[in-house]
């Protein structure tokens, strides 16, 4: 795989849903292309709100009557089967909504008298090199515009070259409050509060007064290098008679200083210092040679996306998004691109030193974005990072660990003040400031606002980071302290039920309801199966962590006792895994969330070998839920079918998810799945509107079809669809800390090897159909499967066929 995978569009973008995403984890750019050269810009630290917002909201909720005493009243009402009284009491626990991820600026790089060159694609996105190339025609000749967002240079780089002289006009503006401070720097004031899209508000964005404690300020700086004449006309920069132009744009913000050092000196950093930081980065990049900037960027991106997929024979080359991908006839190529594009997007929107990828990664042009473009932690944020430990460099996962660390800080106050527990808690939504309260403002439905397992679920992502990477020091220093706090909360949150087992109360199954005795839907009154799976798996993994780290922790005895008393998962009379602790009428039998089967995926609690009854019941529930509903739900269902080893069904669902969405991408589609999403013209996944979790979930789901490594065994091609006859994947991380290369033909593994990049020797069981071997992989070694009799030769296949 020495060549690169390139996506092409035949025309410039006319709307945001057609634009091409670029990013380095901090700066996001949607490139429209064409003569206007429009780049809609984001910075991952530009959120409404302030650092003290979570603490102030918690105090307000506490003053409104929420707390351990009211929790006791809620539990009494639920024990008496008075769910309506419990719902009423719980409204006091709801704080305001989380804050919003906001657009920052717009950059125009207009080439005078230019149009797209119709002899070549208008836009070519190289996924391996993370660069966008455009070809423009002017009366004098062709102008090539190449764009990328460099993590090492911390800047958006735009290079224009031509054999003829051309003229370019550069403009910078912001949809927020701001002004061009000088010809190359834009000052931006960021709102300190934002109303979510569904809330009616005359002034949805509130800005601070001049004497506010938190100066929500940001700067965008542009620097140029050219052989032409550079001048200024009003607020525009004009470059004339150029054959070469290099533009570097960088950003800086007070929120970014806070994210980098929440306990440091961000409070005393002046606006001038923030502005200088952006300017210095832009100037440093612009002073360098474009070729060295590009080489540095490409090397960095190849390090970030270490895996490579070639499902079928067509990976390298140029593939038209419209003809080959969205409306093409090759499902293997579509699967390859779904995996590669998802990796590209995650590496572009999540990097060490910047906040985690949100509901839209780092790309948003709306002042009131859908669902506030926040962190929705009842599936979506978790799905964003499923692929990270398997396919990408650890730097990509670092922002999630940092987000959970912030949540643990605010969530410890929330757990203590609201519920009287140890540890830390997070609910349904969060933001860059570490929001951990329930949202809803006193009128949010309990089905989504009152859910206490957000932090618990996130710790399972961190456990995956440890298991795939095998880094004991990461577990000891950062992951175990977060897991331990979540364990403490769960131990105190569990309550004895009438059946003698431990249950959760109040409990909800994310965003779902059942029909109560009064004939109306309710989410409350019964323990959700997902609670039991998430807590049970957390307890099991905590015991593993204590053993592997060799620590003496008093919590161990508590965990063992609680795990033994935890209520079991139950199977209904129809053979389905129950969503709640009792068999009830479902309000939405085809609900888009698959939380009852979280134990099947992404956890490893349910397997056909260890828990066959629960495995069959989980598959029965998935069957009953039907096909996909929107991007993220499709991705989850594909992964679940892969874990169920139903490759053909998984491939069919993936094909559904990768169909073009031809509806109105800007309106909110119904959540019942009656208006399914699909892919937008720029291949972004949509609900509608756009959510990135579908894109980021696809690589993980596809990987699960090709290799699984939970339960102590690396299984090769466990859910290979019959139509995926041949292919080649490289650089796939598998538990415990190994890397897999694999090729197959005619549905059989034809070559494969495990590599050990770590500092410790590893041993693992590898299964290929009916063949299995224990393979020792010393540190730094590469062990070929052929040396362990794991490959099926053609003659062996024929002999097995005759024997059958």
PDB file of N, CA, C and O in Angstrom, residues 182-211:
ATOM      1  N   UNK A 182      -5.663  44.432  12.943  1.00  0.00           N
ATOM      2  CA  UNK A 182      -4.770  45.009  11.946  1.00  0.00           C
ATOM      3  C   UNK A 182      -4.965  44.195  10.687  1.00  0.00           C
ATOM      4  O   UNK A 182      -5.889  43.399  10.587  1.00  0.00           O
ATOM      5  N   UNK A 183      -4.125  44.348   9.733  1.00  0.00           N
ATOM      6  CA  UNK A 183      -4.387  43.726   8.437  1.00  0.00           C
ATOM      7  C   UNK A 183      -4.295  42.211   8.459  1.00  0.00           C
ATOM      8  O   UNK A 183      -4.756  41.546   7.538  1.00  0.00           O
ATOM      9  N   UNK A 184      -3.746  41.636   9.529  1.00  0.00           N
ATOM     10  CA  UNK A 184      -3.550  40.192   9.546  1.00  0.00           C
ATOM     11  C   UNK A 184      -4.082  39.500  10.792  1.00  0.00           C
ATOM     12  O   UNK A 184      -3.929  38.293  10.929  1.00  0.00           O
ATOM     13  N   UNK A 185      -4.689  40.202  11.731  1.00  0.00           N
ATOM     14  CA  UNK A 185      -5.172  39.602  12.975  1.00  0.00           C
ATOM     15  C   UNK A 185      -6.629  39.967  13.191  1.00  0.00           C
ATOM     16  O   UNK A 185      -7.025  41.127  13.057  1.00  0.00           O
ATOM     17  N   UNK A 186      -7.436  38.949  13.538  1.00  0.00           N
ATOM     18  CA  UNK A 186      -8.845  39.129  13.844  1.00  0.00           C
ATOM     19  C   UNK A 186      -9.054  38.898  15.330  1.00  0.00           C
ATOM     20  O   UNK A 186      -8.722  37.830  15.857  1.00  0.00           O
ATOM     21  N   UNK A 187      -9.567  39.911  16.043  1.00  0.00           N
ATOM     22  CA  UNK A 187      -9.940  39.769  17.449  1.00  0.00           C
ATOM     23  C   UNK A 187     -11.371  39.268  17.538  1.00  0.00           C
ATOM     24  O   UNK A 187     -12.262  39.785  16.850  1.00  0.00           O
ATOM     25  N   UNK A 188     -11.622  38.283  18.402  1.00  0.00           N
ATOM     26  CA  UNK A 188     -12.945  37.674  18.514  1.00  0.00           C
ATOM     27  C   UNK A 188     -13.350  37.607  19.974  1.00  0.00           C
ATOM     28  O   UNK A 188     -12.569  37.179  20.828  1.00  0.00           O
ATOM     29  N   UNK A 189     -14.570  38.050  20.248  1.00  0.00           N
ATOM     30  CA  UNK A 189     -15.156  37.879  21.566  1.00  0.00           C
ATOM     31  C   UNK A 189     -16.096  36.674  21.520  1.00  0.00           C
ATOM     32  O   UNK A 189     -16.977  36.598  20.657  1.00  0.00           O
ATOM     33  N   UNK A 190     -15.910  35.742  22.424  1.00  0.00           N
ATOM     34  CA  UNK A 190     -16.676  34.500  22.450  1.00  0.00           C
ATOM     35  C   UNK A 190     -17.797  34.627  23.475  1.00  0.00           C
ATOM     36  O   UNK A 190     -17.571  35.152  24.568  1.00  0.00           O
ATOM     37  N   UNK A 191     -19.000  34.146  23.175  1.00  0.00           N
ATOM     38  CA  UNK A 191     -20.097  34.231  24.150  1.00  0.00           C
ATOM     39  C   UNK A 191     -19.786  33.451  25.426  1.00  0.00           C
ATOM     40  O   UNK A 191     -19.106  32.412  25.391  1.00  0.00           O
ATOM     41  N   UNK A 192     -20.313  33.929  26.544  1.00  0.00           N
ATOM     42  CA  UNK A 192     -20.123  33.226  27.813  1.00  0.00           C
ATOM     43  C   UNK A 192     -21.332  32.377  28.174  1.00  0.00           C
ATOM     44  O   UNK A 192     -21.348  31.712  29.209  1.00  0.00           O
ATOM     45  N   UNK A 193     -22.350  32.397  27.314  1.00  0.00           N
ATOM     46  CA  UNK A 193     -23.500  31.518  27.525  1.00  0.00           C
ATOM     47  C   UNK A 193     -24.213  31.341  26.193  1.00  0.00           C
ATOM     48  O   UNK A 193     -24.287  32.282  25.388  1.00  0.00           O
ATOM     49  N   UNK A 194     -24.726  30.133  25.951  1.00  0.00           N
ATOM     50  CA  UNK A 194     -25.426  29.854  24.706  1.00  0.00           C
ATOM     51  C   UNK A 194     -26.668  29.033  24.954  1.00  0.00           C
ATOM     52  O   UNK A 194     -26.643  28.064  25.723  1.00  0.00           O
ATOM     53  N   UNK A 195     -27.758  29.417  24.314  1.00  0.00           N
ATOM     54  CA  UNK A 195     -29.009  28.665  24.433  1.00  0.00           C
ATOM     55  C   UNK A 195     -29.041  27.572  23.384  1.00  0.00           C
ATOM     56  O   UNK A 195     -28.697  27.811  22.224  1.00  0.00           O
ATOM     57  N   UNK A 196     -29.446  26.350  23.758  1.00  0.00           N
ATOM     58  CA  UNK A 196     -29.526  25.278  22.757  1.00  0.00           C
ATOM     59  C   UNK A 196     -30.560  25.578  21.697  1.00  0.00           C
ATOM     60  O   UNK A 196     -31.475  26.387  21.889  1.00  0.00           O
ATOM     61  N   UNK A 197     -30.413  24.921  20.572  1.00  0.00           N
ATOM     62  CA  UNK A 197     -31.234  25.211  19.405  1.00  0.00           C
ATOM     63  C   UNK A 197     -32.719  25.067  19.679  1.00  0.00           C
ATOM     64  O   UNK A 197     -33.537  25.827  19.168  1.00  0.00           O
ATOM     65  N   UNK A 198     -33.102  24.070  20.516  1.00  0.00           N
ATOM     66  CA  UNK A 198     -34.526  23.818  20.736  1.00  0.00           C
ATOM     67  C   UNK A 198     -35.157  24.776  21.727  1.00  0.00           C
ATOM     68  O   UNK A 198     -36.368  24.743  21.943  1.00  0.00           O
ATOM     69  N   UNK A 199     -34.363  25.631  22.354  1.00  0.00           N
ATOM     70  CA  UNK A 199     -34.895  26.586  23.312  1.00  0.00           C
ATOM     71  C   UNK A 199     -35.200  27.913  22.612  1.00  0.00           C
ATOM     72  O   UNK A 199     -34.341  28.485  21.945  1.00  0.00           O
ATOM     73  N   UNK A 200     -36.430  28.411  22.764  1.00  0.00           N
ATOM     74  CA  UNK A 200     -36.776  29.717  22.212  1.00  0.00           C
ATOM     75  C   UNK A 200     -36.047  30.798  22.995  1.00  0.00           C
ATOM     76  O   UNK A 200     -36.133  30.874  24.213  1.00  0.00           O
ATOM     77  N   UNK A 201     -35.316  31.633  22.286  1.00  0.00           N
ATOM     78  CA  UNK A 201     -34.561  32.686  22.943  1.00  0.00           C
ATOM     79  C   UNK A 201     -34.402  33.857  21.991  1.00  0.00           C
ATOM     80  O   UNK A 201     -34.016  33.674  20.828  1.00  0.00           O
ATOM     81  N   UNK A 202     -34.709  35.048  22.488  1.00  0.00           N
ATOM     82  CA  UNK A 202     -34.546  36.250  21.672  1.00  0.00           C
ATOM     83  C   UNK A 202     -33.062  36.499  21.408  1.00  0.00           C
ATOM     84  O   UNK A 202     -32.667  36.890  20.313  1.00  0.00           O
ATOM     85  N   UNK A 203     -32.234  36.257  22.410  1.00  0.00           N
ATOM     86  CA  UNK A 203     -30.789  36.470  22.292  1.00  0.00           C
ATOM     87  C   UNK A 203     -30.085  35.184  22.716  1.00  0.00           C
ATOM     88  O   UNK A 203     -29.703  35.020  23.876  1.00  0.00           O
ATOM     89  N   UNK A 204     -29.913  34.229  21.792  1.00  0.00           N
ATOM     90  CA  UNK A 204     -29.392  32.922  22.182  1.00  0.00           C
ATOM     91  C   UNK A 204     -27.939  32.927  22.643  1.00  0.00           C
ATOM     92  O   UNK A 204     -27.514  32.006  23.319  1.00  0.00           O
ATOM     93  N   UNK A 205     -27.178  33.964  22.280  1.00  0.00           N
ATOM     94  CA  UNK A 205     -25.789  34.041  22.698  1.00  0.00           C
ATOM     95  C   UNK A 205     -25.606  35.263  23.600  1.00  0.00           C
ATOM     96  O   UNK A 205     -25.977  36.384  23.234  1.00  0.00           O
ATOM     97  N   UNK A 206     -25.035  35.059  24.773  1.00  0.00           N
ATOM     98  CA  UNK A 206     -24.831  36.150  25.723  1.00  0.00           C
ATOM     99  C   UNK A 206     -23.334  36.393  25.870  1.00  0.00           C
ATOM    100  O   UNK A 206     -22.563  35.460  26.131  1.00  0.00           O
ATOM    101  N   UNK A 207     -22.946  37.656  25.701  1.00  0.00           N
ATOM    102  CA  UNK A 207     -21.542  38.038  25.810  1.00  0.00           C
ATOM    103  C   UNK A 207     -21.276  38.688  27.167  1.00  0.00           C
ATOM    104  O   UNK A 207     -22.173  39.240  27.794  1.00  0.00           O
ATOM    105  N   UNK A 208     -20.027  38.635  27.605  1.00  0.00           N
ATOM    106  CA  UNK A 208     -19.659  39.161  28.912  1.00  0.00           C
ATOM    107  C   UNK A 208     -19.537  40.670  28.895  1.00  0.00           C
ATOM    108  O   UNK A 208     -19.282  41.286  27.854  1.00  0.00           O
ATOM    109  N   UNK A 209     -19.703  41.250  30.062  1.00  0.00           N
ATOM    110  CA  UNK A 209     -19.408  42.666  30.239  1.00  0.00           C
ATOM    111  C   UNK A 209     -17.895  42.868  30.244  1.00  0.00           C
ATOM    112  O   UNK A 209     -17.112  41.917  30.383  1.00  0.00           O
ATOM    113  N   UNK A 210     -17.497  44.127  30.125  1.00  0.00           N
ATOM    114  CA  UNK A 210     -16.063  44.418  30.037  1.00  0.00           C
ATOM    115  C   UNK A 210     -15.295  44.007  31.291  1.00  0.00           C
ATOM    116  O   UNK A 210     -14.102  43.698  31.223  1.00  0.00           O
ATOM    117  N   UNK A 211     -15.974  44.008  32.454  1.00  0.00           N
ATOM    118  CA  UNK A 211     -15.282  43.698  33.707  1.00  0.00           C
ATOM    119  C   UNK A 211     -15.490  42.249  34.144  1.00  0.00           C
ATOM    120  O   UNK A 211     -15.298  41.909  35.305  1.00  0.00           O
TER     121      UNK A 211
END
